[in-house]
């Protein structure tokens, strides 16, 4: 196994950390928040994590930017978990590059809007924020959630800085 210099803190550079941490495979979510004009702003995240079951609580880690400001101001947000056919959504909500595709549709399931095409969705209320260096942890209570009714709930995965699909159970 090649050394990524993680054992030598004084030599650790950002690139080594990124390469090592990219080997932790994740799903991909889109955080959504509605502004006072009813426009939806979205941001792609892979830092979405389940924190506790009772009460149901999740966390996302965000850099300063528009979404960070909206969550701080509004205190609520939606999370849409992307399926294997939703790579364009991830690109769109990370780079703002529509690339000719129509803007994704959102649906209000309970109180907040989440992507109509999502394998799972969550509506969340921020209960705590923790600033950690260049990011803020938004810890949030889940007020409603659900999953796709379709047979296929195959996820879009992010691993080694590339998109993947088709996870297979180990027999
Ligand atoms: P925008 O306001 O659109 O700004 C874009 C970027 O500009 C910001 O992210 C930030 O780097 C910079 N910026 C803007 N305003 C400020 C400011 N005031 N101070 C400092 N910098 C500023 N991002 C995360 O934060 N957390 C994640 O977990 C995460 N996961 C990702 C996973 C994947 C697979 C991909 C492709 C991207 C991920 N990103 C993540 C990046 C994120 O999707 C983009 O940065 C997105 O544009 C953020 O939207 P925004 O509205 O918050 O930022």
PDB file of N, CA and C and ligand atoms in Angstrom, residues 26-29 41-48 60-70 90-96 135 158 163, ligand 1:
ATOM      1  N   UNK A  26     -19.140   7.266  -0.495  1.00  0.00           N
ATOM      2  CA  UNK A  26     -20.362   7.886   0.042  1.00  0.00           C
ATOM      3  C   UNK A  26     -21.460   7.888  -1.018  1.00  0.00           C
ATOM      4  N   UNK A  27     -22.681   8.144  -0.569  1.00  0.00           N
ATOM      5  CA  UNK A  27     -23.742   8.524  -1.488  1.00  0.00           C
ATOM      6  C   UNK A  27     -23.633  10.012  -1.768  1.00  0.00           C
ATOM      7  N   UNK A  28     -24.581  10.523  -2.522  1.00  0.00           N
ATOM      8  CA  UNK A  28     -24.587  11.961  -2.829  1.00  0.00           C
ATOM      9  C   UNK A  28     -25.986  12.519  -2.567  1.00  0.00           C
ATOM     10  N   UNK A  29     -26.013  13.680  -1.890  1.00  0.00           N
ATOM     11  CA  UNK A  29     -27.281  14.348  -1.631  1.00  0.00           C
ATOM     12  C   UNK A  29     -27.278  15.753  -2.206  1.00  0.00           C
ATOM     13  N   UNK A  41     -32.695  27.051  -4.131  1.00  0.00           N
ATOM     14  CA  UNK A  41     -31.238  26.965  -4.290  1.00  0.00           C
ATOM     15  C   UNK A  41     -30.815  25.573  -3.825  1.00  0.00           C
ATOM     16  N   UNK A  42     -29.935  24.926  -4.582  1.00  0.00           N
ATOM     17  CA  UNK A  42     -29.476  23.582  -4.216  1.00  0.00           C
ATOM     18  C   UNK A  42     -27.961  23.528  -4.137  1.00  0.00           C
ATOM     19  N   UNK A  43     -27.449  22.593  -3.352  1.00  0.00           N
ATOM     20  CA  UNK A  43     -25.998  22.372  -3.278  1.00  0.00           C
ATOM     21  C   UNK A  43     -25.741  20.874  -3.083  1.00  0.00           C
ATOM     22  N   UNK A  44     -24.821  20.350  -3.898  1.00  0.00           N
ATOM     23  CA  UNK A  44     -24.443  18.935  -3.818  1.00  0.00           C
ATOM     24  C   UNK A  44     -23.571  18.704  -2.592  1.00  0.00           C
ATOM     25  N   UNK A  45     -23.857  17.641  -1.842  1.00  0.00           N
ATOM     26  CA  UNK A  45     -23.017  17.302  -0.680  1.00  0.00           C
ATOM     27  C   UNK A  45     -22.787  15.786  -0.612  1.00  0.00           C
ATOM     28  N   UNK A  46     -21.630  15.410  -0.113  1.00  0.00           N
ATOM     29  CA  UNK A  46     -21.441  13.998   0.263  1.00  0.00           C
ATOM     30  C   UNK A  46     -21.082  13.879   1.738  1.00  0.00           C
ATOM     31  N   UNK A  47     -21.230  14.982   2.491  1.00  0.00           N
ATOM     32  CA  UNK A  47     -20.944  14.946   3.935  1.00  0.00           C
ATOM     33  C   UNK A  47     -22.190  14.632   4.752  1.00  0.00           C
ATOM     34  N   UNK A  48     -23.297  14.312   4.087  1.00  0.00           N
ATOM     35  CA  UNK A  48     -24.542  13.944   4.778  1.00  0.00           C
ATOM     36  C   UNK A  48     -24.304  12.683   5.615  1.00  0.00           C
ATOM     37  N   UNK A  60     -24.842  17.780   8.015  1.00  0.00           N
ATOM     38  CA  UNK A  60     -24.082  18.069   6.797  1.00  0.00           C
ATOM     39  C   UNK A  60     -23.004  19.079   7.154  1.00  0.00           C
ATOM     40  N   UNK A  61     -21.900  18.996   6.444  1.00  0.00           N
ATOM     41  CA  UNK A  61     -20.780  19.911   6.661  1.00  0.00           C
ATOM     42  C   UNK A  61     -20.667  20.802   5.432  1.00  0.00           C
ATOM     43  N   UNK A  62     -20.766  22.126   5.639  1.00  0.00           N
ATOM     44  CA  UNK A  62     -20.785  23.056   4.498  1.00  0.00           C
ATOM     45  C   UNK A  62     -19.695  24.113   4.606  1.00  0.00           C
ATOM     46  N   UNK A  63     -19.117  24.426   3.430  1.00  0.00           N
ATOM     47  CA  UNK A  63     -18.212  25.571   3.321  1.00  0.00           C
ATOM     48  C   UNK A  63     -19.037  26.855   3.329  1.00  0.00           C
ATOM     49  N   UNK A  64     -18.410  27.995   3.674  1.00  0.00           N
ATOM     50  CA  UNK A  64     -19.113  29.272   3.505  1.00  0.00           C
ATOM     51  C   UNK A  64     -19.522  29.444   2.039  1.00  0.00           C
ATOM     52  N   UNK A  65     -20.701  29.980   1.815  1.00  0.00           N
ATOM     53  CA  UNK A  65     -21.236  30.177   0.470  1.00  0.00           C
ATOM     54  C   UNK A  65     -22.715  30.469   0.600  1.00  0.00           C
ATOM     55  N   UNK A  66     -23.421  30.451  -0.522  1.00  0.00           N
ATOM     56  CA  UNK A  66     -24.832  30.826  -0.503  1.00  0.00           C
ATOM     57  C   UNK A  66     -25.668  29.865   0.348  1.00  0.00           C
ATOM     58  N   UNK A  67     -25.432  28.550   0.194  1.00  0.00           N
ATOM     59  CA  UNK A  67     -26.251  27.590   0.954  1.00  0.00           C
ATOM     60  C   UNK A  67     -26.000  27.714   2.451  1.00  0.00           C
ATOM     61  N   UNK A  68     -24.750  27.889   2.827  1.00  0.00           N
ATOM     62  CA  UNK A  68     -24.390  28.094   4.236  1.00  0.00           C
ATOM     63  C   UNK A  68     -25.183  29.273   4.797  1.00  0.00           C
ATOM     64  N   UNK A  69     -25.233  30.368   4.037  1.00  0.00           N
ATOM     65  CA  UNK A  69     -25.964  31.571   4.474  1.00  0.00           C
ATOM     66  C   UNK A  69     -27.456  31.298   4.589  1.00  0.00           C
ATOM     67  N   UNK A  70     -28.009  30.546   3.621  1.00  0.00           N
ATOM     68  CA  UNK A  70     -29.458  30.291   3.644  1.00  0.00           C
ATOM     69  C   UNK A  70     -29.838  29.410   4.836  1.00  0.00           C
ATOM     70  N   UNK A  90     -26.049  16.165  -9.672  1.00  0.00           N
ATOM     71  CA  UNK A  90     -24.887  16.414  -8.817  1.00  0.00           C
ATOM     72  C   UNK A  90     -23.996  17.481  -9.444  1.00  0.00           C
ATOM     73  N   UNK A  91     -23.763  17.352 -10.757  1.00  0.00           N
ATOM     74  CA  UNK A  91     -22.921  18.340 -11.451  1.00  0.00           C
ATOM     75  C   UNK A  91     -23.586  19.712 -11.414  1.00  0.00           C
ATOM     76  N   UNK A  92     -24.883  19.729 -11.649  1.00  0.00           N
ATOM     77  CA  UNK A  92     -25.592  21.000 -11.694  1.00  0.00           C
ATOM     78  C   UNK A  92     -25.530  21.728 -10.345  1.00  0.00           C
ATOM     79  N   UNK A  93     -25.750  20.994  -9.266  1.00  0.00           N
ATOM     80  CA  UNK A  93     -25.798  21.649  -7.963  1.00  0.00           C
ATOM     81  C   UNK A  93     -24.426  21.792  -7.301  1.00  0.00           C
ATOM     82  N   UNK A  94     -23.367  21.392  -8.013  1.00  0.00           N
ATOM     83  CA  UNK A  94     -22.024  21.712  -7.517  1.00  0.00           C
ATOM     84  C   UNK A  94     -21.377  22.790  -8.368  1.00  0.00           C
ATOM     85  N   UNK A  95     -21.654  22.783  -9.682  1.00  0.00           N
ATOM     86  CA  UNK A  95     -20.979  23.760 -10.563  1.00  0.00           C
ATOM     87  C   UNK A  95     -21.916  24.792 -11.151  1.00  0.00           C
ATOM     88  N   UNK A  96     -23.220  24.642 -10.903  1.00  0.00           N
ATOM     89  CA  UNK A  96     -24.219  25.545 -11.513  1.00  0.00           C
ATOM     90  C   UNK A  96     -24.186  25.446 -13.033  1.00  0.00           C
ATOM     91  N   UNK A 135     -15.165  24.753   7.596  1.00  0.00           N
ATOM     92  CA  UNK A 135     -16.533  24.285   7.363  1.00  0.00           C
ATOM     93  C   UNK A 135     -17.392  24.520   8.610  1.00  0.00           C
ATOM     94  N   UNK A 158     -20.098   8.115  -4.754  1.00  0.00           N
ATOM     95  CA  UNK A 158     -18.893   8.917  -5.004  1.00  0.00           C
ATOM     96  C   UNK A 158     -17.736   8.205  -4.332  1.00  0.00           C
ATOM     97  N   UNK A 163     -17.791   9.286  -9.969  1.00  0.00           N
ATOM     98  CA  UNK A 163     -19.124   8.736  -9.752  1.00  0.00           C
ATOM     99  C   UNK A 163     -19.123   7.236 -10.052  1.00  0.00           C
TER     100      UNK A 163
HETATM  101  P1  LIG B   1     -21.905  29.062  -3.772  1.00  0.00           P
HETATM  102  O1  LIG B   1     -22.426  30.267  -3.089  1.00  0.00           O
HETATM  103  O2  LIG B   1     -22.455  28.668  -5.092  1.00  0.00           O
HETATM  104  O3  LIG B   1     -20.318  29.210  -3.845  1.00  0.00           O
HETATM  105  C1  LIG B   1     -19.511  28.215  -4.451  1.00  0.00           C
HETATM  106  C2  LIG B   1     -18.201  28.139  -3.651  1.00  0.00           C
HETATM  107  O4  LIG B   1     -17.577  29.433  -3.624  1.00  0.00           O
HETATM  108  C3  LIG B   1     -18.380  27.784  -2.208  1.00  0.00           C
HETATM  109  O5  LIG B   1     -18.531  26.403  -1.963  1.00  0.00           O
HETATM  110  C4  LIG B   1     -17.106  28.334  -1.615  1.00  0.00           C
HETATM  111  O6  LIG B   1     -16.030  27.465  -1.918  1.00  0.00           O
HETATM  112  C5  LIG B   1     -16.941  29.627  -2.379  1.00  0.00           C
HETATM  113  N1  LIG B   1     -17.554  30.735  -1.601  1.00  0.00           N
HETATM  114  C6  LIG B   1     -18.696  31.395  -1.885  1.00  0.00           C
HETATM  115  N2  LIG B   1     -18.946  32.344  -0.986  1.00  0.00           N
HETATM  116  C7  LIG B   1     -17.940  32.291  -0.074  1.00  0.00           C
HETATM  117  C8  LIG B   1     -17.633  33.009   1.118  1.00  0.00           C
HETATM  118  N3  LIG B   1     -18.428  33.980   1.579  1.00  0.00           N
HETATM  119  N4  LIG B   1     -16.517  32.684   1.802  1.00  0.00           N
HETATM  120  C9  LIG B   1     -15.696  31.696   1.365  1.00  0.00           C
HETATM  121  N5  LIG B   1     -15.946  30.962   0.240  1.00  0.00           N
HETATM  122  C10 LIG B   1     -17.041  31.260  -0.465  1.00  0.00           C
HETATM  123  N6  LIG B   1     -19.505  21.301  -0.480  1.00  0.00           N
HETATM  124  C11 LIG B   1     -19.680  21.350   0.863  1.00  0.00           C
HETATM  125  O7  LIG B   1     -19.597  22.436   1.448  1.00  0.00           O
HETATM  126  N7  LIG B   1     -19.943  20.204   1.586  1.00  0.00           N
HETATM  127  C12 LIG B   1     -20.025  18.977   1.015  1.00  0.00           C
HETATM  128  O8  LIG B   1     -20.267  17.982   1.696  1.00  0.00           O
HETATM  129  C13 LIG B   1     -19.823  18.900  -0.399  1.00  0.00           C
HETATM  130  N8  LIG B   1     -19.889  17.699  -1.032  1.00  0.00           N
HETATM  131  C14 LIG B   1     -19.722  17.636  -2.386  1.00  0.00           C
HETATM  132  C15 LIG B   1     -19.792  16.380  -3.025  1.00  0.00           C
HETATM  133  C16 LIG B   1     -19.650  16.283  -4.391  1.00  0.00           C
HETATM  134  C17 LIG B   1     -19.720  14.922  -5.057  1.00  0.00           C
HETATM  135  C18 LIG B   1     -19.434  17.455  -5.156  1.00  0.00           C
HETATM  136  C19 LIG B   1     -19.290  17.361  -6.658  1.00  0.00           C
HETATM  137  C20 LIG B   1     -19.353  18.700  -4.541  1.00  0.00           C
HETATM  138  C21 LIG B   1     -19.489  18.814  -3.149  1.00  0.00           C
HETATM  139  N9  LIG B   1     -19.431  20.049  -2.488  1.00  0.00           N
HETATM  140  C22 LIG B   1     -19.580  20.111  -1.129  1.00  0.00           C
HETATM  141  C23 LIG B   1     -19.215  21.299  -3.238  1.00  0.00           C
HETATM  142  C24 LIG B   1     -20.539  22.075  -3.390  1.00  0.00           C
HETATM  143  O9  LIG B   1     -21.503  21.287  -4.062  1.00  0.00           O
HETATM  144  C25 LIG B   1     -20.323  23.377  -4.213  1.00  0.00           C
HETATM  145  O10 LIG B   1     -19.286  24.150  -3.635  1.00  0.00           O
HETATM  146  C26 LIG B   1     -21.609  24.211  -4.297  1.00  0.00           C
HETATM  147  O11 LIG B   1     -21.436  25.236  -5.250  1.00  0.00           O
HETATM  148  C27 LIG B   1     -21.962  24.841  -2.956  1.00  0.00           C
HETATM  149  O12 LIG B   1     -23.097  25.648  -3.137  1.00  0.00           O
HETATM  150  P2  LIG B   1     -23.237  26.999  -2.306  1.00  0.00           P
HETATM  151  O13 LIG B   1     -24.512  27.621  -2.637  1.00  0.00           O
HETATM  152  O14 LIG B   1     -23.017  26.705  -0.868  1.00  0.00           O
HETATM  153  O15 LIG B   1     -21.967  27.802  -2.773  1.00  0.00           O
END
